[in-house]
Short mmCIF file of C-alpha atoms and ligand atoms in Angstrom, two decimals:
data_model
loop_
_atom_site.label_atom_id
_atom_site.label_comp_id
_atom_site.label_asym_id
_atom_site.label_seq_id
_atom_site.Cartn_x
_atom_site.Cartn_y
_atom_site.Cartn_z
CA MET A 1 129.27 105.88 127.03
CA ASN A 2 128.02 108.36 124.87
CA LYS A 3 124.51 107.97 123.50
CA PRO A 4 124.65 106.84 119.47
CA ILE A 5 123.80 109.86 117.11
CA LEU A 6 122.44 108.29 114.32
CA LEU A 7 122.50 109.54 110.57
CA SER A 8 118.53 109.87 110.17
CA THR A 9 115.80 108.04 111.89
CA PRO A 10 112.27 107.94 112.08
CA HIS A 11 110.57 111.35 113.74
CA MET A 12 106.64 110.57 114.24
CA GLY A 13 104.29 113.18 114.90
CA ASP A 14 100.87 113.33 116.66
CA ASP A 15 98.55 111.66 114.34
CA GLU A 16 100.49 108.63 113.21
CA LEU A 17 98.97 106.46 115.77
CA GLU A 18 95.18 107.63 115.43
CA PHE A 19 95.28 106.81 112.06
CA VAL A 20 96.82 103.28 112.26
CA LYS A 21 94.38 102.94 115.26
CA GLU A 22 91.70 103.53 112.83
CA ALA A 23 92.82 101.15 110.50
CA PHE A 24 92.78 98.67 113.13
CA ASP A 25 89.04 99.66 114.29
CA THR A 26 87.77 99.49 111.05
CA ASN A 27 89.75 95.86 109.97
CA TRP A 28 91.12 97.88 107.20
CA ILE A 29 94.51 95.69 107.23
CA ALA A 30 94.68 95.24 103.50
CA PRO A 31 96.99 96.73 100.51
CA VAL A 32 93.86 98.99 99.64
CA GLY A 33 91.78 100.69 101.76
CA PRO A 34 90.36 104.62 102.79
CA HIS A 35 94.23 105.30 104.40
CA VAL A 36 95.56 104.45 100.99
CA ASP A 37 93.11 106.77 99.12
CA ALA A 38 93.40 109.50 101.61
CA PHE A 39 97.12 109.36 101.54
CA GLU A 40 97.23 109.48 97.88
CA GLN A 41 95.00 112.54 97.60
CA GLU A 42 96.45 114.63 100.35
CA PHE A 43 99.98 113.69 99.05
CA CYS A 44 99.22 115.28 95.66
CA GLN A 45 97.90 118.01 97.13
CA ALA A 46 100.58 118.90 99.48
CA ILE A 47 103.25 118.90 96.63
CA GLY A 48 101.05 120.27 94.11
CA ALA A 49 101.10 116.74 91.96
CA SER A 50 97.84 115.79 89.72
CA HIS A 51 97.67 112.03 90.47
CA GLY A 52 99.36 109.60 92.52
CA ALA A 53 99.36 105.66 92.91
CA ALA A 54 100.58 104.65 96.63
CA VAL A 55 102.99 101.67 96.60
CA SER A 56 105.10 99.49 98.58
CA SER A 57 108.47 101.23 98.05
CA GLY A 58 110.49 103.97 96.09
CA THR A 59 111.90 101.20 94.05
CA ALA A 60 108.60 99.57 93.27
CA ALA A 61 107.46 102.95 91.89
CA ILE A 62 110.80 103.59 89.80
CA HIS A 63 109.96 99.95 88.39
CA LEU A 64 106.50 101.11 87.58
CA ALA A 65 107.22 104.20 85.83
CA LEU A 66 110.00 102.54 83.65
CA ARG A 67 107.30 100.19 82.81
CA LEU A 68 105.05 102.60 81.64
CA VAL A 69 107.46 104.69 79.65
CA GLY A 70 107.74 101.21 77.74
CA VAL A 71 111.35 100.25 78.64
CA GLU A 72 112.05 96.75 77.41
CA PRO A 73 114.64 94.24 77.27
CA GLY A 74 117.28 95.73 75.16
CA ASP A 75 116.85 99.60 75.72
CA GLU A 76 119.02 101.94 77.54
CA VAL A 77 118.06 104.40 80.21
CA PHE A 78 119.85 107.41 80.84
CA CYS A 79 120.25 107.64 84.60
CA SER A 80 122.50 109.83 87.33
CA THR A 81 125.21 107.98 88.48
CA LEU A 82 125.80 109.63 91.97
CA THR A 83 122.76 107.77 93.55
CA PHE A 84 121.72 104.88 95.60
CA ILE A 85 121.51 101.81 93.58
CA ALA A 86 117.56 101.83 93.76
CA SER A 87 117.48 104.52 90.96
CA ALA A 88 119.14 101.94 88.33
CA SER A 89 118.29 98.51 89.78
CA PRO A 90 114.73 98.54 88.14
CA ILE A 91 116.10 99.50 84.85
CA THR A 92 117.74 96.25 84.90
CA TYR A 93 114.62 94.12 86.29
CA LEU A 94 113.20 95.31 82.72
CA GLY A 95 115.88 94.08 81.01
CA ALA A 96 117.18 96.94 80.03
CA LYS A 97 120.77 98.96 80.51
CA PRO A 98 121.56 102.06 82.32
CA VAL A 99 123.55 104.54 80.95
CA PHE A 100 124.96 106.99 83.68
CA ILE A 101 125.53 110.59 83.46
CA ASP A 102 127.96 112.67 85.62
CA SER A 103 127.22 115.63 88.09
CA ASP A 104 127.62 119.13 88.04
CA ARG A 105 129.32 120.97 90.65
CA ILE A 106 126.42 123.29 91.41
CA SER A 107 123.86 120.86 92.70
CA TRP A 108 125.88 117.60 92.66
CA ASN A 109 122.90 116.16 90.33
CA MET A 110 122.88 115.34 86.55
CA ASN A 111 124.88 117.46 84.45
CA PRO A 112 122.62 119.08 81.95
CA GLU A 113 125.10 119.94 79.21
CA LEU A 114 126.50 115.94 79.55
CA LEU A 115 122.94 115.15 78.95
CA TRP A 116 122.59 117.56 75.91
CA GLY A 117 125.66 116.17 74.21
CA ALA A 118 125.25 112.64 74.89
CA LEU A 119 121.51 112.89 73.34
CA GLN A 120 122.98 115.00 70.35
CA ARG A 121 125.49 112.03 69.57
CA ARG A 122 122.78 109.30 69.97
CA ALA A 123 119.91 111.29 67.67
CA ARG A 124 122.95 111.35 65.10
CA THR A 125 123.56 107.41 65.43
CA GLY A 126 119.75 106.69 65.70
CA ASN A 127 119.99 104.96 69.34
CA LEU A 128 118.25 107.46 71.83
CA PRO A 129 117.43 105.98 74.97
CA LYS A 130 113.68 105.00 76.02
CA ALA A 131 113.84 107.21 79.09
CA VAL A 132 116.03 109.71 81.46
CA LEU A 133 115.87 109.16 84.73
CA VAL A 134 117.29 112.19 87.12
CA VAL A 135 117.87 111.82 90.68
CA ASN A 136 117.24 114.99 93.06
CA LEU A 137 120.11 114.02 95.45
CA TYR A 138 120.23 114.91 99.16
CA GLY A 139 116.96 116.75 99.39
CA GLN A 140 118.10 118.90 96.39
CA SER A 141 116.49 119.37 92.83
CA ALA A 142 118.96 118.76 89.98
CA ASP A 143 118.87 121.75 87.29
CA LEU A 144 115.39 120.61 85.83
CA ASP A 145 114.83 123.09 82.88
CA PRO A 146 117.43 122.10 80.56
CA ILE A 147 117.21 118.55 81.66
CA LEU A 148 113.50 118.56 80.77
CA GLU A 149 113.97 120.86 77.65
CA ALA A 150 116.86 117.97 76.27
CA CYS A 151 114.17 115.55 76.76
CA ASN A 152 111.27 117.31 75.28
CA HIS A 153 113.74 118.03 72.34
CA TYR A 154 114.59 114.28 71.53
CA GLY A 155 110.65 113.33 72.68
CA ILE A 156 112.16 111.24 75.38
CA PRO A 157 110.06 110.89 78.48
CA LEU A 158 111.66 112.07 81.76
CA ILE A 159 111.52 110.39 85.24
CA GLU A 160 112.37 111.87 88.28
CA ASP A 161 113.57 110.04 91.45
CA ALA A 162 112.53 112.40 94.16
CA ALA A 163 113.23 109.58 96.89
CA GLU A 164 115.38 111.84 98.71
CA SER A 165 113.85 115.09 97.84
CA LEU A 166 110.14 115.21 99.13
CA GLY A 167 109.75 118.94 100.30
CA ALA A 168 112.02 120.52 98.03
CA THR A 169 111.38 122.73 95.26
CA TYR A 170 112.75 123.84 91.81
CA LYS A 171 111.65 127.55 90.80
CA GLY A 172 109.21 127.42 93.33
CA ARG A 173 107.66 124.03 92.38
CA ALA A 174 107.79 120.70 93.97
CA SER A 175 111.05 118.52 93.36
CA GLY A 176 109.44 115.73 91.45
CA THR A 177 106.79 117.07 89.52
CA PHE A 178 108.50 118.29 86.43
CA GLY A 179 109.41 114.73 84.68
CA TYR A 180 106.57 112.85 82.83
CA MET A 181 106.48 110.55 86.10
CA GLY A 182 108.01 110.97 89.63
CA ILE A 183 108.47 108.70 92.44
CA TYR A 184 109.05 109.43 96.51
CA SER A 185 110.32 106.87 99.06
CA PHE A 186 108.75 106.64 102.44
CA ASN A 187 111.63 104.37 103.45
CA GLY A 188 112.46 104.38 107.29
CA ASN A 189 115.53 106.98 106.73
CA LYS A 190 113.87 109.49 104.40
CA ILE A 191 112.60 112.66 105.60
CA ILE A 192 108.95 111.45 106.27
CA THR A 193 108.23 107.53 106.67
CA THR A 194 105.73 104.82 106.58
CA SER A 195 108.44 102.09 107.89
CA GLY A 196 108.66 101.43 103.90
CA GLY A 197 106.51 102.76 101.04
CA GLY A 198 106.52 104.81 97.84
CA MET A 199 104.58 107.02 95.54
CA LEU A 200 104.43 107.18 91.97
CA VAL A 201 102.59 111.01 90.56
CA SER A 202 102.02 111.94 87.03
CA ARG A 203 99.82 114.56 85.35
CA ASP A 204 98.68 111.24 83.49
CA GLU A 205 95.54 110.03 84.94
CA GLU A 206 95.57 107.16 82.84
CA ALA A 207 99.67 106.02 83.38
CA ILE A 208 98.58 106.45 87.40
CA ALA A 209 95.69 104.07 87.07
CA LYS A 210 97.68 102.05 84.83
CA ALA A 211 100.10 101.93 87.65
CA ARG A 212 97.29 101.21 90.21
CA PHE A 213 96.43 97.90 87.98
CA LEU A 214 99.73 96.60 87.52
CA ALA A 215 100.57 96.94 91.28
CA THR A 216 97.62 94.80 91.90
CA GLN A 217 98.77 91.74 89.76
CA ALA A 218 97.38 93.65 86.79
CA ARG A 219 93.89 91.59 87.66
CA ASP A 220 91.34 92.23 84.74
CA HIS A 221 87.80 92.91 85.31
CA ALA A 222 86.05 89.97 85.77
CA PRO A 223 84.30 87.78 88.50
CA HIS A 224 87.28 85.21 88.23
CA TYR A 225 90.81 86.01 88.59
CA GLN A 226 91.79 86.68 84.91
CA HIS A 227 95.15 88.06 83.89
CA SER A 228 96.17 89.31 80.28
CA GLN A 229 99.39 90.77 81.47
CA ILE A 230 101.91 90.24 84.07
CA GLY A 231 101.57 92.59 87.13
CA TYR A 232 103.34 93.02 90.70
CA ASN A 233 102.33 93.02 94.03
CA TYR A 234 103.21 96.58 94.92
CA ARG A 235 100.34 98.30 96.73
CA LEU A 236 101.04 100.02 99.89
CA SER A 237 99.18 98.47 103.25
CA ASN A 238 96.32 100.64 104.22
CA VAL A 239 98.11 100.75 107.95
CA LEU A 240 101.03 102.21 106.50
CA ALA A 241 99.21 104.31 104.49
CA GLY A 242 97.71 106.03 108.02
CA ILE A 243 101.41 106.61 108.82
CA GLY A 244 101.70 108.70 105.93
CA ARG A 245 98.96 110.48 106.51
CA GLY A 246 100.15 111.40 109.85
CA GLN A 247 103.56 112.19 108.41
CA LEU A 248 102.40 114.41 105.60
CA ARG A 249 100.75 116.99 108.33
CA VAL A 250 104.40 117.48 109.72
CA LEU A 251 106.58 117.65 106.64
CA ASP A 252 107.11 121.30 106.69
CA ARG A 253 108.01 121.10 110.06
CA ARG A 254 110.51 118.12 108.99
CA VAL A 255 111.90 120.26 106.25
CA ALA A 256 112.65 123.31 108.45
CA ALA A 257 114.34 121.33 111.02
CA ARG A 258 116.87 119.66 108.79
CA ARG A 259 117.39 122.87 107.31
CA ARG A 260 118.04 124.16 110.80
CA ASN A 261 120.75 121.38 111.01
CA PHE A 262 122.67 122.31 107.86
CA HIS A 263 122.78 126.06 108.70
CA ILE A 264 124.19 125.26 112.41
CA TYR A 265 126.87 122.79 111.04
CA GLN A 266 127.99 125.31 108.19
CA GLN A 267 128.14 128.07 110.91
CA SER A 268 130.10 126.16 113.21
CA LEU A 269 132.47 124.03 110.47
CA GLY A 270 132.12 126.07 107.42
CA HIS A 271 135.37 128.22 108.23
CA LEU A 272 137.66 125.21 108.84
CA PRO A 273 139.96 124.74 105.77
CA GLY A 274 139.21 122.07 103.46
CA ILE A 275 135.62 121.79 104.37
CA LYS A 276 132.96 123.11 101.91
CA PHE A 277 129.63 122.24 101.99
CA MET A 278 127.16 120.82 99.56
CA PRO A 279 126.02 123.91 97.46
CA GLU A 280 122.57 125.09 97.29
CA PRO A 281 121.87 126.71 93.96
CA SER A 282 119.81 129.60 93.60
CA PHE A 283 117.24 127.68 91.32
CA GLY A 284 115.90 125.76 94.36
CA ARG A 285 115.18 125.45 97.77
CA ALA A 286 116.78 122.26 99.37
CA THR A 287 115.32 120.14 102.34
CA HIS A 288 118.88 119.09 103.01
CA TRP A 289 117.73 115.91 103.68
CA LEU A 290 121.26 114.73 104.98
CA THR A 291 123.84 117.28 105.80
CA CYS A 292 126.78 116.48 103.03
CA LEU A 293 130.21 118.14 103.04
CA THR A 294 133.42 117.54 101.22
CA ILE A 295 136.91 117.37 103.03
CA ASP A 296 140.04 117.91 101.46
CA GLY A 297 142.32 115.98 103.40
CA ASP A 298 145.63 118.00 102.62
CA ALA A 299 144.24 121.40 103.93
CA PHE A 300 142.17 119.79 106.59
CA GLY A 301 144.64 117.57 108.18
CA ALA A 302 142.30 114.21 108.10
CA ASP A 303 140.51 112.90 105.46
CA ARG A 304 137.18 111.71 104.70
CA GLU A 305 137.50 108.14 106.09
CA GLN A 306 139.77 109.40 108.96
CA ILE A 307 136.73 111.82 109.84
CA ARG A 308 134.32 109.13 109.73
CA LEU A 309 136.31 106.78 111.80
CA SER A 310 136.91 108.96 114.32
CA LEU A 311 133.13 109.90 115.00
CA ALA A 312 132.17 106.19 114.95
CA GLN A 313 134.68 106.07 117.68
CA GLN A 314 132.62 108.50 119.83
CA GLN A 315 129.31 106.67 118.68
CA ILE A 316 128.36 109.19 116.03
CA GLU A 317 127.31 107.67 112.75
CA SER A 318 128.33 109.66 109.52
CA ARG A 319 128.55 108.12 105.78
CA PRO A 320 130.67 108.29 102.76
CA VAL A 321 128.62 110.05 99.79
CA TRP A 322 126.94 107.47 97.51
CA LYS A 323 129.57 105.36 95.53
CA PRO A 324 128.80 106.37 91.71
CA LEU A 325 126.95 103.86 89.99
CA HIS A 326 129.45 103.76 87.28
CA LEU A 327 132.05 102.66 89.97
CA GLN A 328 129.66 99.92 91.46
CA PRO A 329 131.18 96.34 90.43
CA VAL A 330 127.79 95.27 89.17
CA PHE A 331 127.43 98.01 86.73
CA ALA A 332 131.47 97.42 85.73
CA ASP A 333 130.13 96.72 81.74
CA CYS A 334 128.10 100.07 81.43
CA GLU A 335 128.60 103.49 80.00
CA CYS A 336 129.32 106.26 82.02
CA ILE A 337 129.14 110.03 80.24
CA GLY A 338 131.66 111.83 82.25
CA GLY A 339 132.51 110.71 85.56
CA ASP A 340 134.97 112.89 87.42
CA VAL A 341 133.07 114.88 89.77
CA SER A 342 130.91 112.28 91.03
CA SER A 343 133.84 110.13 91.79
CA ASP A 344 135.81 113.14 93.32
CA LEU A 345 132.60 114.05 95.31
CA PHE A 346 132.46 110.09 96.49
CA THR A 347 136.18 110.31 97.84
CA LYS A 348 135.72 113.50 99.63
CA GLY A 349 132.29 113.51 100.75
CA LEU A 350 130.63 112.74 104.17
CA CYS A 351 126.71 112.82 105.35
CA LEU A 352 126.40 114.00 108.66
CA PRO A 353 123.97 112.89 111.22
CA SER A 354 120.92 115.01 109.75
CA GLY A 355 117.63 113.55 111.48
CA SER A 356 115.18 115.96 112.15
CA ASN A 357 114.97 114.64 115.78
CA LEU A 358 118.41 115.42 116.59
CA THR A 359 118.83 117.42 119.47
CA ASP A 360 121.29 120.75 119.80
CA GLU A 361 123.50 118.63 121.79
CA ASP A 362 123.91 115.76 119.46
CA LEU A 363 124.67 118.54 116.89
CA GLN A 364 127.08 120.29 119.13
CA ARG A 365 128.61 116.80 120.21
CA THR A 366 129.12 116.24 116.34
CA ILE A 367 130.57 119.75 115.63
CA ALA A 368 132.93 119.33 118.42
CA ALA A 369 134.32 116.10 117.60
CA ILE A 370 135.05 117.69 113.86
CA THR A 371 136.56 120.23 115.34
CA ALA A 372 138.83 118.52 117.76
CA LEU A 373 139.94 116.39 115.31
CA TYR A 374 141.13 119.55 113.04
CA ASN A 375 142.92 121.14 116.06
CA GLU A 376 144.84 118.02 116.77
CA ASN A 377 145.81 117.37 113.32
CA ARG A 378 147.00 120.90 112.99
CA CYS A 379 149.13 120.80 116.13
CA LYS A 380 151.30 117.77 114.19
CA ASN A 381 151.88 119.87 111.16
CA PRO A 382 155.11 121.39 111.79
CA LEU A 383 154.37 124.15 109.61
CA LEU A 384 150.98 125.54 111.25
CA LEU A 385 151.25 127.13 114.94
CA CYS A 386 148.46 125.58 117.11
C1 PLP B 401 115.69 105.50 99.08
C2 PLP B 401 116.15 105.76 97.67
C3 PLP B 401 115.11 104.92 96.60
C4 PLP B 401 114.78 103.91 97.31
O1 PLP B 401 113.48 104.02 97.77
P1 PLP B 401 112.89 102.68 98.87
O2 PLP B 401 111.81 103.12 99.43
O3 PLP B 401 113.87 102.36 99.58
O4 PLP B 401 112.70 101.57 97.78
C5 PLP B 401 115.44 105.27 95.40
N1 PLP B 401 116.14 106.22 95.01
C6 PLP B 401 116.91 106.99 95.88
C7 PLP B 401 117.66 108.32 95.43
C8 PLP B 401 117.03 106.67 97.25
O5 PLP B 401 117.49 107.49 98.24
#
């Protein structure tokens, strides 16, 4: 039997276990501690952010960011539609409603023109959203300048979901540091992992201090337990922060390995009819956290689902591109601005095994499986020579 090749798995470096051991040796087995403080500082230094709060997940970080910009029941938040549900679920935790915005073709992320148009219309009718949440998908930044310009023009805070784009840049600066707040995830499948965790960053020091306060049950300064607000239990464990410190040290190598995967796939498969790789616009440098491509079934001879199933039979895990949130049953009553681009990317899009720990053999097996499927289907087509 072939060894399974998975989509994206944890890849530890040399120092993680030492940091974890230190947490055990000093008995800092708590959601506070020296690793948490150091992880926040080292993380901010690595990406050029001002202030950061380490939390238990990326989802928690988004929830805190939305709460900090004042999202309340009945509000609306504009949100990218082509993304994982965790970008939008915290909007509903606060009793607010997402309004989805379609992707552009050049980055697969929020289309800035659609955002401008939607904000213009809303300004005219006096019902602007409380926040805009832009997602930097699959290791690639959205076109952040025009998005930020639109938000600034209407005085709306921008939150960047950079859960998938740690290590990516936009015009030379780290993805996730453009908005008023940015969030990252260290879930097991992300580019670096703490097994579970997240980070909230901002230039606003007070807001980050408030985030730490809310993330530890909003406990007031008093010798007894006193609370004047409702908070959450969202702080990151000191043990896991130790893993994060080790992972940060290898981030650049992880980015290089994922970019290399992408280029090998592109060189070997990019010439096949019907196959197009996710473009990398010149405004940024992507990490290619996941290598994504679209398949035109007619030109290739097999569609996205046929390729996925054929790979699965050979123990190779691939996955459809995110199903846009405006097509999710749970958001059936939510408005979407545009929607055709993301729904087309969903129908045709596939994510290939992309871990930084894939071997050349893993890559070649995946490439050979897709090439073989193309050749097989070509021979079935009487109009083509084979
Ligand atoms: C993973 C992810 C999240 C959530 O992060 P968790 O740490 O898993 O809670 C949010 N948004 C996007 C786009 C993600 O990929």
